[in-house]
Coordinates of C-alpha atoms in Angstrom, one line a residue:
M17 CA 37.2 -24.5 51.0
Y18 CA 38.3 -24.8 54.5
Y19 CA 35.1 -25.4 56.3
S20 CA 32.8 -28.4 55.6
E21 CA 30.2 -28.2 52.9
D22 CA 27.7 -28.8 55.9
V23 CA 28.8 -25.8 57.5
V24 CA 29.0 -23.5 54.5
E25 CA 25.5 -24.7 53.6
E26 CA 24.0 -24.0 57.0
V27 CA 25.5 -20.5 56.8
R28 CA 24.0 -20.0 53.2
Q29 CA 20.3 -21.4 54.5
R30 CA 20.6 -19.0 57.3
S31 CA 21.4 -16.0 55.1
D32 CA 18.3 -14.9 53.0
I33 CA 19.8 -13.6 49.7
V34 CA 16.9 -10.9 49.3
D35 CA 17.5 -9.7 52.9
V36 CA 21.2 -9.5 52.4
I37 CA 21.3 -7.7 48.9
S38 CA 18.5 -5.4 49.8
S39 CA 20.7 -3.8 52.4
Y40 CA 23.0 -2.7 49.3
V41 CA 20.7 -2.6 46.6
N42 CA 17.2 -1.0 46.3
L43 CA 15.0 -4.0 45.2
K44 CA 11.4 -4.0 44.0
K45 CA 9.2 -7.2 43.5
S46 CA 8.3 -8.1 40.1
G47 CA 6.3 -11.5 39.8
S48 CA 8.3 -14.1 41.8
N49 CA 11.5 -12.1 41.8
F50 CA 13.1 -8.9 42.9
F51 CA 14.7 -6.4 40.6
G52 CA 17.0 -3.6 41.0
L53 CA 19.7 -1.5 39.2
C54 CA 22.9 -3.9 38.9
P55 CA 25.8 -2.8 41.4
F56 CA 28.3 -4.2 39.1
H57 CA 27.7 -2.1 35.9
N58 CA 26.2 1.1 35.0
E59 CA 22.4 0.9 33.7
K60 CA 19.4 2.9 33.9
S61 CA 16.9 0.1 33.7
P62 CA 16.7 -2.7 36.3
S63 CA 18.1 -5.9 34.8
F64 CA 19.4 -7.2 38.3
S65 CA 17.2 -10.1 39.5
V66 CA 17.3 -11.6 42.9
S67 CA 15.4 -14.9 43.3
G68 CA 14.4 -15.8 46.8
S69 CA 13.1 -19.1 45.9
K70 CA 16.4 -20.1 44.1
Q71 CA 18.5 -18.0 46.6
M72 CA 20.7 -16.6 43.9
Y73 CA 21.0 -13.3 41.9
Y74 CA 21.6 -12.8 38.1
C75 CA 22.1 -9.6 36.1
F76 CA 20.7 -10.0 32.5
G77 CA 22.8 -7.0 31.5
C78 CA 26.3 -7.9 32.5
G79 CA 26.0 -11.7 33.3
A80 CA 27.2 -11.2 37.0
G81 CA 25.4 -13.8 39.0
G82 CA 25.9 -16.1 42.0
N83 CA 24.7 -16.8 45.6
V84 CA 24.9 -14.9 48.7
F85 CA 28.7 -15.8 49.0
T86 CA 29.4 -14.5 45.5
F87 CA 27.5 -11.4 46.0
L88 CA 29.3 -10.4 49.2
M89 CA 32.7 -11.3 47.9
E90 CA 32.1 -9.1 44.7
Y91 CA 30.3 -6.3 46.4
E92 CA 32.7 -5.9 49.6
N93 CA 35.9 -7.3 47.9
L94 CA 36.0 -10.2 50.5
T95 CA 37.8 -13.4 50.3
F96 CA 35.3 -16.5 50.5
R97 CA 36.3 -17.0 54.3
E98 CA 35.8 -13.4 55.1
A99 CA 32.2 -13.6 53.4
L100 CA 31.4 -16.8 55.2
G101 CA 32.3 -15.1 58.7
Q102 CA 30.5 -12.0 57.9
L103 CA 27.4 -13.8 57.0
A104 CA 27.8 -16.1 60.0
D105 CA 27.8 -13.0 62.2
R106 CA 24.9 -11.8 60.8
A107 CA 23.0 -15.0 61.2
G108 CA 24.2 -15.3 64.7
M109 CA 26.1 -18.4 64.1
A110 CA 29.5 -19.3 65.5
L111 CA 32.0 -21.0 63.0
P112 CA 33.7 -24.0 64.4
E113 CA 37.2 -23.9 65.2
G114 CA 39.9 -25.5 63.0
G115 CA 38.0 -24.8 59.8
S116 CA 40.9 -23.5 57.9
S117 CA 44.4 -24.8 56.8
E118 CA 47.4 -24.3 59.0
E119 CA 48.8 -21.5 56.8
E120 CA 45.3 -19.7 56.7
R121 CA 45.0 -19.8 60.3
K122 CA 48.6 -18.3 60.9
Q123 CA 47.4 -15.4 58.4
R124 CA 44.3 -15.0 60.2
D125 CA 46.1 -14.8 63.7
M126 CA 48.5 -12.4 62.2
R127 CA 45.9 -10.1 60.9
E128 CA 44.0 -10.3 64.3
R129 CA 47.1 -9.5 66.1
I130 CA 48.0 -6.5 63.9
L131 CA 44.3 -5.2 64.1
E132 CA 44.5 -5.6 68.0
I133 CA 47.8 -3.5 68.1
H134 CA 46.3 -0.9 65.9
K135 CA 43.3 -0.6 68.3
L136 CA 45.4 -0.2 71.4
A137 CA 47.5 2.2 69.5
A138 CA 44.5 4.3 68.7
N139 CA 43.3 4.3 72.1
Y140 CA 46.7 5.3 73.4
F141 CA 47.0 8.2 71.2
Y142 CA 43.6 9.4 72.1
A143 CA 44.5 9.2 75.8
K144 CA 47.9 11.1 75.1
L145 CA 46.0 13.8 73.5
N146 CA 43.7 14.4 76.7
S147 CA 46.7 14.1 78.9
D148 CA 49.2 16.9 80.2
R149 CA 51.7 15.8 77.5
G150 CA 49.2 16.3 74.8
K151 CA 47.9 19.9 75.7
G152 CA 49.9 21.6 72.8
A153 CA 48.4 19.0 70.3
K154 CA 44.9 19.5 71.7
Q155 CA 45.2 23.2 71.5
Y156 CA 46.3 22.9 67.9
L157 CA 43.1 21.1 67.2
L158 CA 40.9 23.5 69.1
D159 CA 42.7 26.3 67.2
R160 CA 41.6 24.6 63.9
Q161 CA 38.1 25.0 65.1
L162 CA 37.4 21.5 65.8
S163 CA 34.8 20.6 68.7
E164 CA 35.4 18.2 71.5
E165 CA 32.7 16.0 69.9
T166 CA 34.5 16.0 66.4
I167 CA 37.7 15.0 68.0
R168 CA 36.2 12.2 69.8
R169 CA 34.0 11.2 66.8
F170 CA 37.1 10.7 64.6
G171 CA 39.3 9.4 67.3
L172 CA 41.9 12.0 67.0
G173 CA 45.2 11.6 69.0
Y174 CA 48.6 12.6 69.8
S175 CA 52.0 10.6 69.4
D176 CA 54.4 11.6 72.1
K177 CA 57.6 13.4 71.4
Y178 CA 59.5 10.7 72.8
S179 CA 60.5 8.5 69.8
N180 CA 59.9 5.1 71.5
D181 CA 57.0 5.8 73.6
L182 CA 54.4 3.7 71.8
Y183 CA 57.0 0.9 71.3
Q184 CA 57.7 0.7 75.1
Y185 CA 54.0 0.8 75.6
M186 CA 53.6 -2.3 73.2
K187 CA 56.5 -4.3 74.8
K188 CA 54.8 -3.9 78.2
K189 CA 51.6 -5.3 76.7
G190 CA 53.6 -8.3 75.7
F191 CA 54.0 -8.1 71.9
D192 CA 57.3 -9.4 70.5
D193 CA 59.2 -7.6 67.7
T194 CA 58.1 -10.1 65.3
I195 CA 54.6 -9.0 65.2
L196 CA 55.4 -5.2 65.8
N197 CA 57.5 -5.1 62.7
Q198 CA 54.5 -6.4 60.6
T199 CA 52.4 -3.2 61.7
G200 CA 54.1 -0.4 60.1
L201 CA 53.9 1.4 63.4
F202 CA 57.5 0.9 64.4
T203 CA 60.9 1.3 62.8
F204 CA 63.8 -1.1 63.5
H205 CA 67.5 -0.2 63.1
E206 CA 70.5 -2.4 63.8
K207 CA 72.4 0.7 64.9
Y208 CA 69.8 2.8 66.8
G209 CA 67.3 -0.1 67.8
A210 CA 63.5 0.1 67.7
G211 CA 61.3 3.2 67.6
D212 CA 58.0 4.6 66.7
K213 CA 57.4 5.6 63.2
F214 CA 54.9 8.6 64.3
W215 CA 56.1 11.0 67.2
N216 CA 55.2 14.4 68.1
R217 CA 52.2 14.6 65.6
V218 CA 48.7 14.8 65.5
M219 CA 47.1 11.3 64.9
F220 CA 44.2 10.6 62.4
P221 CA 43.3 6.7 62.7
I222 CA 42.1 5.3 59.3
M223 CA 39.3 2.9 59.6
D224 CA 37.8 0.3 57.4
K225 CA 34.3 0.1 56.5
T226 CA 33.6 -2.0 59.7
N227 CA 35.1 0.7 62.0
K228 CA 38.4 -1.2 62.6
V229 CA 41.5 0.8 62.7
I230 CA 43.7 -0.3 59.8
A231 CA 46.4 2.6 59.6
F232 CA 47.1 6.1 60.8
G233 CA 48.1 9.4 59.3
G234 CA 50.1 12.0 61.4
R235 CA 50.4 15.6 61.0
V236 CA 53.2 17.9 62.4
M237 CA 52.0 20.8 64.3
G238 CA 54.6 23.2 63.0
D239 CA 56.7 23.6 59.8
G240 CA 58.5 20.3 60.1
K241 CA 58.7 17.8 57.1
P242 CA 57.0 15.8 56.0
K243 CA 53.9 17.7 56.8
Y244 CA 51.8 14.3 56.8
L245 CA 53.2 11.0 57.3
N246 CA 51.3 7.8 56.6
S247 CA 51.3 4.2 57.5
P248 CA 52.7 1.9 54.9
E249 CA 50.8 -0.8 53.3
T250 CA 50.4 -4.0 55.6
L251 CA 48.5 -7.1 55.9
I252 CA 45.5 -5.1 56.9
F253 CA 46.1 -2.1 54.9
D254 CA 45.8 -1.4 51.2
K255 CA 45.8 2.3 50.2
S256 CA 44.2 1.9 47.0
R257 CA 41.2 0.2 48.2
N258 CA 40.4 2.2 51.1
L259 CA 39.3 5.9 51.7
Y260 CA 39.4 8.1 54.8
G261 CA 35.9 8.5 56.2
L262 CA 34.7 5.4 54.6
N263 CA 33.4 4.0 57.8
F264 CA 30.9 6.8 58.0
L265 CA 29.1 5.8 54.5
H266 CA 26.2 3.6 54.8
G267 CA 24.0 2.4 52.1
K268 CA 23.2 3.9 48.9
L269 CA 23.6 7.7 48.9
D270 CA 21.0 9.7 46.8
H271 CA 22.8 13.0 47.5
G272 CA 26.3 11.8 46.2
I273 CA 29.8 11.7 47.7
I274 CA 32.5 14.5 48.3
I275 CA 36.0 13.5 47.5
C276 CA 38.6 15.6 49.3
E277 CA 42.3 15.7 49.4
G278 CA 43.0 15.5 53.1
Y279 CA 42.1 14.4 56.6
M280 CA 41.3 17.8 57.8
D281 CA 39.1 18.6 55.0
V282 CA 37.1 15.5 55.5
I283 CA 36.8 16.3 59.4
A284 CA 35.9 20.1 58.5
L285 CA 33.2 18.9 56.1
H286 CA 31.7 16.3 58.6
Q287 CA 31.7 19.0 61.3
A288 CA 29.8 21.3 59.1
G289 CA 27.2 18.7 58.3
F290 CA 28.5 17.0 55.2
T291 CA 28.9 13.4 56.2
N292 CA 29.3 12.1 52.8
A293 CA 32.9 13.3 52.5
V294 CA 35.9 11.1 52.0
A295 CA 39.5 11.3 51.1
S296 CA 42.2 9.3 49.2
L297 CA 45.0 8.3 51.5
G298 CA 48.1 10.0 50.7
T299 CA 48.2 8.8 47.0
A300 CA 46.9 9.4 43.8
F301 CA 43.1 8.5 43.2
T302 CA 42.7 4.9 41.9
S303 CA 40.3 2.8 39.9
Q304 CA 39.7 0.6 42.8
Q305 CA 38.6 3.5 44.8
S306 CA 36.4 4.4 42.0
S307 CA 34.7 1.0 42.2
L308 CA 34.5 1.3 45.9
L309 CA 32.6 4.4 45.7
K310 CA 30.3 3.2 43.1
R311 CA 28.8 1.0 45.7
Y312 CA 27.7 4.0 47.5
S313 CA 26.7 6.3 45.1
D314 CA 26.3 7.2 41.4
T315 CA 27.4 10.7 41.8
V316 CA 30.7 12.1 43.1
Y317 CA 31.7 15.8 43.7
L318 CA 35.3 16.5 43.3
C319 CA 36.4 19.0 46.1
Y320 CA 40.2 19.0 45.5
D321 CA 42.5 22.0 46.3
S322 CA 42.1 24.9 43.7
D323 CA 45.7 25.0 43.2
G324 CA 47.7 23.5 40.1
A325 CA 48.1 20.3 42.1
G326 CA 44.5 19.9 42.8
V327 CA 43.3 20.6 39.2
K328 CA 45.7 17.8 38.0
A329 CA 44.4 15.4 40.4
A330 CA 40.7 16.2 39.3
L331 CA 41.8 15.6 35.7
R332 CA 43.4 12.3 36.8
A333 CA 40.4 11.1 38.8
I334 CA 37.4 12.2 36.2
P335 CA 38.1 9.4 33.6
M336 CA 38.4 6.8 36.3
L337 CA 35.3 7.7 37.9
K338 CA 33.4 7.9 34.6
E339 CA 34.7 4.7 33.7
A340 CA 33.1 3.2 36.8
G341 CA 29.8 4.6 35.7
I342 CA 29.7 7.6 38.1
T343 CA 28.5 11.0 37.3
V344 CA 31.0 13.5 38.2
R345 CA 30.6 17.1 39.3
V346 CA 33.4 19.5 40.4
I347 CA 33.1 22.1 43.2
D348 CA 34.7 25.6 42.7
M349 CA 36.2 26.8 45.9
R350 CA 37.9 29.7 44.6
P351 CA 39.4 32.0 46.0
Y352 CA 40.0 29.6 48.9
K353 CA 42.2 26.7 48.5
D354 CA 40.4 24.1 50.1
P355 CA 36.9 23.2 52.0
D356 CA 38.4 23.5 55.6
E357 CA 39.6 27.1 54.6
F358 CA 36.3 28.0 52.7
I359 CA 34.1 26.9 55.7
K360 CA 35.8 28.8 58.1
A361 CA 36.1 31.9 55.8
L362 CA 32.3 31.8 54.8
S363 CA 29.8 29.2 56.1
A364 CA 28.2 25.7 55.7
E365 CA 25.4 27.4 53.7
E366 CA 27.8 28.9 51.3
F367 CA 29.5 25.7 50.8
K368 CA 26.0 24.0 50.0
K369 CA 25.6 26.7 47.4
R370 CA 28.8 25.7 45.8
I371 CA 27.8 22.0 45.8
D372 CA 24.6 23.0 44.0
G373 CA 26.5 25.0 41.6
A374 CA 29.0 22.2 40.9
V375 CA 30.1 22.1 37.3
N376 CA 29.7 19.0 35.0
S377 CA 33.0 17.3 34.6
F378 CA 33.0 17.9 30.9
F379 CA 32.9 21.5 31.2
Y380 CA 35.3 21.7 33.9
E381 CA 37.6 19.8 31.6
I382 CA 36.6 22.2 28.8
G383 CA 37.5 25.1 31.4
V384 CA 40.9 23.8 32.1
L385 CA 41.6 23.3 28.3
R386 CA 40.6 26.9 27.5
Q387 CA 43.1 28.2 29.9
Q388 CA 45.8 26.6 27.6
Y389 CA 45.1 28.9 24.8
D390 CA 44.8 32.5 24.0
M391 CA 41.3 32.9 22.9
D392 CA 42.2 36.4 21.2
D393 CA 44.6 34.6 18.7
P394 CA 42.5 33.1 15.7
A395 CA 45.1 30.2 15.4
E396 CA 45.1 29.5 19.2
K397 CA 41.2 29.7 19.3
T398 CA 41.0 27.1 16.3
K399 CA 43.3 24.8 18.2
F400 CA 41.1 25.1 21.2
M401 CA 37.9 24.3 19.2
N402 CA 39.6 21.2 17.7
E403 CA 40.6 19.7 21.1
A404 CA 37.1 20.5 22.4
A405 CA 35.6 18.6 19.6
K406 CA 37.8 15.7 20.2
K407 CA 36.5 15.5 23.8
C408 CA 32.9 15.4 22.3
L409 CA 33.9 12.0 20.8
A410 CA 34.0 10.6 24.4
F411 CA 30.0 10.5 24.5
E412 CA 29.1 7.2 22.9
Q413 CA 25.3 7.9 22.8
E414 CA 24.4 10.2 19.7
I415 CA 21.7 12.0 21.8
E416 CA 23.9 12.7 24.6
R417 CA 26.9 14.0 22.4
N418 CA 24.4 16.4 20.7
N419 CA 23.1 17.7 23.9
Y420 CA 27.0 18.6 25.0
I421 CA 27.5 20.1 21.6
E422 CA 24.8 22.2 21.8
A423 CA 25.5 23.2 25.5
F424 CA 29.1 23.9 24.4
C425 CA 28.1 26.2 21.4
R426 CA 25.8 28.1 23.7
E427 CA 28.7 28.6 26.3
Y428 CA 31.3 29.6 23.7
G429 CA 29.2 31.5 21.1
V430 CA 29.9 29.0 18.3
R431 CA 27.6 28.1 15.4
T432 CA 26.1 24.7 16.4
D433 CA 26.2 23.4 12.6
D434 CA 30.0 24.4 12.2
F435 CA 31.0 22.8 15.5
R436 CA 29.0 19.7 14.9
Q437 CA 30.8 19.3 11.4
L438 CA 34.0 19.7 13.2
V439 CA 33.2 16.8 15.4
R440 CA 32.3 14.7 12.6
H441 CA 35.7 15.4 11.0
H442 CA 37.5 13.9 14.1
A443 CA 35.1 11.0 14.2
A444 CA 35.9 10.1 10.6
A445 CA 39.5 10.5 11.2
M446 CA 39.2 8.2 14.3
A447 CA 37.2 5.9 12.4
G448 CA 39.8 5.8 9.3
M449 CA 42.5 4.8 12.0
T450 CA 40.3 2.1 13.4
Y451 CA 39.6 0.7 9.9
Q452 CA 43.1 0.6 9.0
K453 CA 44.0 -1.2 12.3
R454 CA 41.3 -3.9 11.6
R455 CA 42.7 -4.4 8.0
E456 CA 46.3 -4.9 9.5
E457 CA 44.8 -7.2 12.0
S458 CA 42.6 -9.2 9.5
G459 CA 45.5 -9.7 7.3
I460 CA 47.3 -11.7 10.0
R461 CA 44.3 -13.6 11.3
N462 CA 42.3 -14.0 8.1
Y463 CA 43.4 -17.8 7.6
S464 CA 42.7 -19.0 11.2
A465 CA 39.3 -17.1 11.1
N466 CA 38.1 -18.8 8.1
N467 CA 39.2 -22.1 9.2
S468 CA 37.7 -22.0 12.6
R469 CA 34.2 -20.5 11.8
N470 CA 32.4 -23.6 11.3
T471 CA 34.0 -25.2 14.5
S472 CA 33.0 -22.2 16.6
A473 CA 29.7 -22.1 15.3
K474 CA 29.2 -25.9 16.3
E475 CA 30.7 -25.4 19.7
N476 CA 28.4 -22.6 20.5
G477 CA 25.4 -24.4 19.3
T478 CA 26.1 -27.4 21.7
T479 CA 27.0 -25.0 24.4
R480 CA 23.6 -23.3 24.1
I481 CA 21.9 -26.6 24.0
Q482 CA 23.5 -27.8 27.2
G483 CA 22.5 -24.5 28.9
I484 CA 18.8 -24.6 27.7
L485 CA 18.3 -28.3 28.6
L486 CA 19.7 -27.7 32.3
T487 CA 17.6 -24.6 32.5
W488 CA 14.5 -26.7 31.7
L489 CA 15.3 -29.3 34.1
G490 CA 16.1 -27.0 36.9
E491 CA 12.6 -25.3 36.2
D492 CA 10.6 -28.6 36.0
L493 CA 11.2 -31.6 37.9
S494 CA 8.7 -33.6 36.0
L495 CA 11.0 -33.6 32.9
F496 CA 13.7 -35.6 34.6
P497 CA 12.3 -39.2 34.6
A498 CA 12.0 -39.1 30.9
V499 CA 15.2 -37.3 30.1
R500 CA 17.2 -39.2 32.5
E501 CA 16.6 -42.4 30.6
V502 CA 18.5 -41.0 27.5
V503 CA 20.7 -38.2 28.5
G504 CA 23.1 -38.5 31.8
P505 CA 25.6 -35.8 33.2
E506 CA 28.3 -37.8 31.1
D507 CA 26.6 -36.7 28.0
F508 CA 27.2 -33.0 28.7
P509 CA 30.6 -32.4 27.0
D510 CA 31.8 -29.1 28.4
E511 CA 32.3 -27.6 31.9
P512 CA 30.8 -26.4 33.9
Y513 CA 27.7 -27.8 32.4
R514 CA 28.7 -31.3 33.0
S515 CA 29.3 -30.5 36.7
V516 CA 26.0 -28.8 37.1
A517 CA 24.3 -31.6 35.4
T518 CA 25.8 -34.1 37.8
M519 CA 24.6 -32.0 40.8
L520 CA 21.2 -31.2 39.3
Y521 CA 20.7 -35.0 38.7
E522 CA 21.6 -35.9 42.3
Q523 CA 19.2 -33.2 43.6
A524 CA 16.6 -34.4 41.3
E525 CA 16.5 -37.8 43.0
T526 CA 15.7 -36.0 46.2
G527 CA 12.9 -34.0 44.6
A528 CA 14.5 -30.5 45.6
I529 CA 16.4 -28.4 43.3
S530 CA 18.7 -26.0 45.0
P531 CA 20.7 -23.5 42.6
A532 CA 22.5 -21.7 45.3
T533 CA 23.9 -25.2 46.6
I534 CA 25.2 -25.7 43.3
I535 CA 26.7 -22.3 42.8
S536 CA 28.8 -22.9 46.1
R537 CA 30.5 -25.8 44.7
F538 CA 32.1 -23.7 42.2
D539 CA 35.3 -21.6 43.0
S540 CA 35.8 -19.1 40.2
K541 CA 33.6 -16.1 39.7
E542 CA 33.5 -16.6 36.0
E543 CA 32.1 -20.2 36.6
Q544 CA 29.6 -19.0 39.2
S545 CA 28.1 -16.4 36.9
V546 CA 27.8 -19.2 34.2
V547 CA 26.0 -21.4 36.6
A548 CA 23.8 -18.4 37.8
G549 CA 23.1 -17.7 34.0
I550 CA 21.8 -21.3 33.5
F551 CA 19.3 -21.0 36.4
N552 CA 18.1 -17.5 35.1
R553 CA 18.3 -18.2 31.3
Q554 CA 15.2 -16.5 29.6
V555 CA 13.8 -19.2 27.2
K556 CA 11.1 -18.4 24.8
E557 CA 7.9 -19.5 26.2
V558 CA 6.2 -22.5 24.4
S559 CA 2.6 -22.8 25.5
A560 CA 1.6 -25.8 23.1
Q561 CA 2.7 -29.2 24.4
A562 CA 3.4 -30.5 21.0
E563 CA 5.9 -27.5 20.4
R564 CA 7.4 -28.1 23.9
E565 CA 8.0 -31.8 23.3
K566 CA 9.4 -31.2 19.8
A567 CA 11.9 -28.6 21.3
L568 CA 12.8 -31.1 24.1
N569 CA 13.4 -34.1 21.9
E570 CA 15.4 -32.0 19.4
M571 CA 17.8 -30.9 22.4
V572 CA 18.0 -34.4 24.1
K573 CA 18.6 -36.1 20.6
T574 CA 21.4 -33.5 19.5
L575 CA 23.2 -33.9 22.9
K576 CA 23.1 -37.5 23.0
K577 CA 24.0 -38.0 19.3
A578 CA 27.1 -35.8 19.8
S579 CA 28.0 -37.8 22.9
L580 CA 27.6 -41.2 21.1
E581 CA 29.7 -39.8 18.0
K582 CA 32.5 -38.9 20.4
R583 CA 32.5 -42.2 22.2
S584 CA 32.5 -43.9 18.8
R585 CA 35.8 -42.2 17.8
E586 CA 37.4 -43.2 20.9
V587 CA 36.3 -46.8 21.3
T588 CA 38.5 -49.7 20.4
D589 CA 36.3 -52.7 21.4
M590 CA 34.0 -54.0 18.4
N591 CA 31.2 -55.1 20.7
E592 CA 30.9 -51.9 22.3
L593 CA 31.2 -49.9 18.8
Q594 CA 28.0 -52.1 17.7
N595 CA 26.2 -51.2 20.9
L596 CA 26.9 -47.5 20.2
I597 CA 25.7 -47.7 16.5
L598 CA 22.5 -49.4 17.9
E599 CA 22.0 -46.6 20.3
K600 CA 22.4 -44.0 17.6
K601 CA 19.7 -45.9 15.6
K602 CA 17.3 -45.7 18.6
L603 CA 17.6 -41.9 18.6
E604 CA 15.8 -41.8 15.3
H605 CA 12.8 -43.4 16.8
L606 CA 13.1 -41.5 20.2
H607 CA 10.1 -39.4 21.4
I608 CA 10.0 -38.0 24.9
T609 CA 6.4 -37.2 26.1
I610 CA 5.9 -34.3 28.6
Q611 CA 3.5 -35.3 31.5
K612 CA 0.6 -32.9 31.7

């Protein structure tokens, strides 16, 4: 942590977590907290809780939790410093200079310089497009039926036919080769000198979600190769974590997201009114991009080219999107190759009909599978049915699996009972393989499992007690005086419980508990989630005071006894050992009374 705790705490206090999270997640108030669907895992019933009083969030479904910094880091894929800066900007707060290490300051300065160069390059390309030298490129775009407004909205440009034009411009701006070499916009050869990576191409600026230019794509206007040329990965550009058109997506989109293959497809769709279109960046679709899309919508429409390469791309993307908890549908554009061609030939209205008629990803995969078999040949048809039955095993819920079985049978004219029996046959075969694998593993691990069972149960019990006791103390300050007389932070054997106890006890002295502040003291996401879970633990309500006191006394005694036993095993001084024995005897008569 490179800024002082006071600075970090001030930013946190000025960033209400309910306001911040509600700009990403639809929250509804329930009791003293707010609830919504968790953005970090797929769920149908809201289990994601946000507490305004505690300034923290916690998901009872997947266990994700933390404070406002944690949320932003996880949701936006930011570093702590980036999240801190974003929240400071949001709160209108200027962070003090010198709040980072020397190395981090160098990295930050480098990033800012590279971003500055990209911004200048985008403006330069745009100006070239609208100059005499760019007339050919401008006409090319107009011939592609792009309007002046669309060209301006996407910041399209032109890289001059002279191969060092941009380089000379940047040198005049005062940038040296060391920084220019880090941008991915230039080439450096010992023999030929420095030059531009992009020249005589129509230029497509690639922007991040904050509208900063982070890379470029360039397209030739004739038959040159390669047809498209893209920026390499740099300090500011990671292809697998960005999407073309991402900067136009805002908030959660109920109508879904359209994924295309190329820049022109995205631009054509936006111009036609489909502003929810994005494209991957010259690479195969990635799981990181799936997670990125999940933040914006639960539904994706694949709109890849209708050729063989497009089909393969769709089949690769479908499992990744489904793994991220996204419903996938596939748009059929035949007989046209891509959305740009489709809209030009027909209309935006006709494309909307294709969206409405998009096929479920399961039946798209089945349709592609069917093409591999001769359905007039009984043997080939049997193979197809077996492969289709295996695909049905991907549905874990029985009711969902049955729905797809029935739909498949209607589509292909198969007796439902026969096909369901075939699915069961493959499920049994798979279960047999799993059973055999379990047997093989148990033969290796049986001894260690038997020997560690009791130890694990004891450790889990102690861990549970630590968590529940801290939950009670965090909820009810009146318990502290009595509990503190018996159990201190040093009596909590495990981390992060001991650290939480230390900070909780310190806060109790001031009379105010701040879970969000405690969460900020932990660096790892795993520890922050554990700590968030402590302050959101659902403990069975005990209304009768006698029962509540009994439960509290049992927890305190168990924890203290374990602590004393541990110290007894380690002590070497006889007098200290006798004192520990006396303390242990006092526990037998201990009774903590809860004040009404």
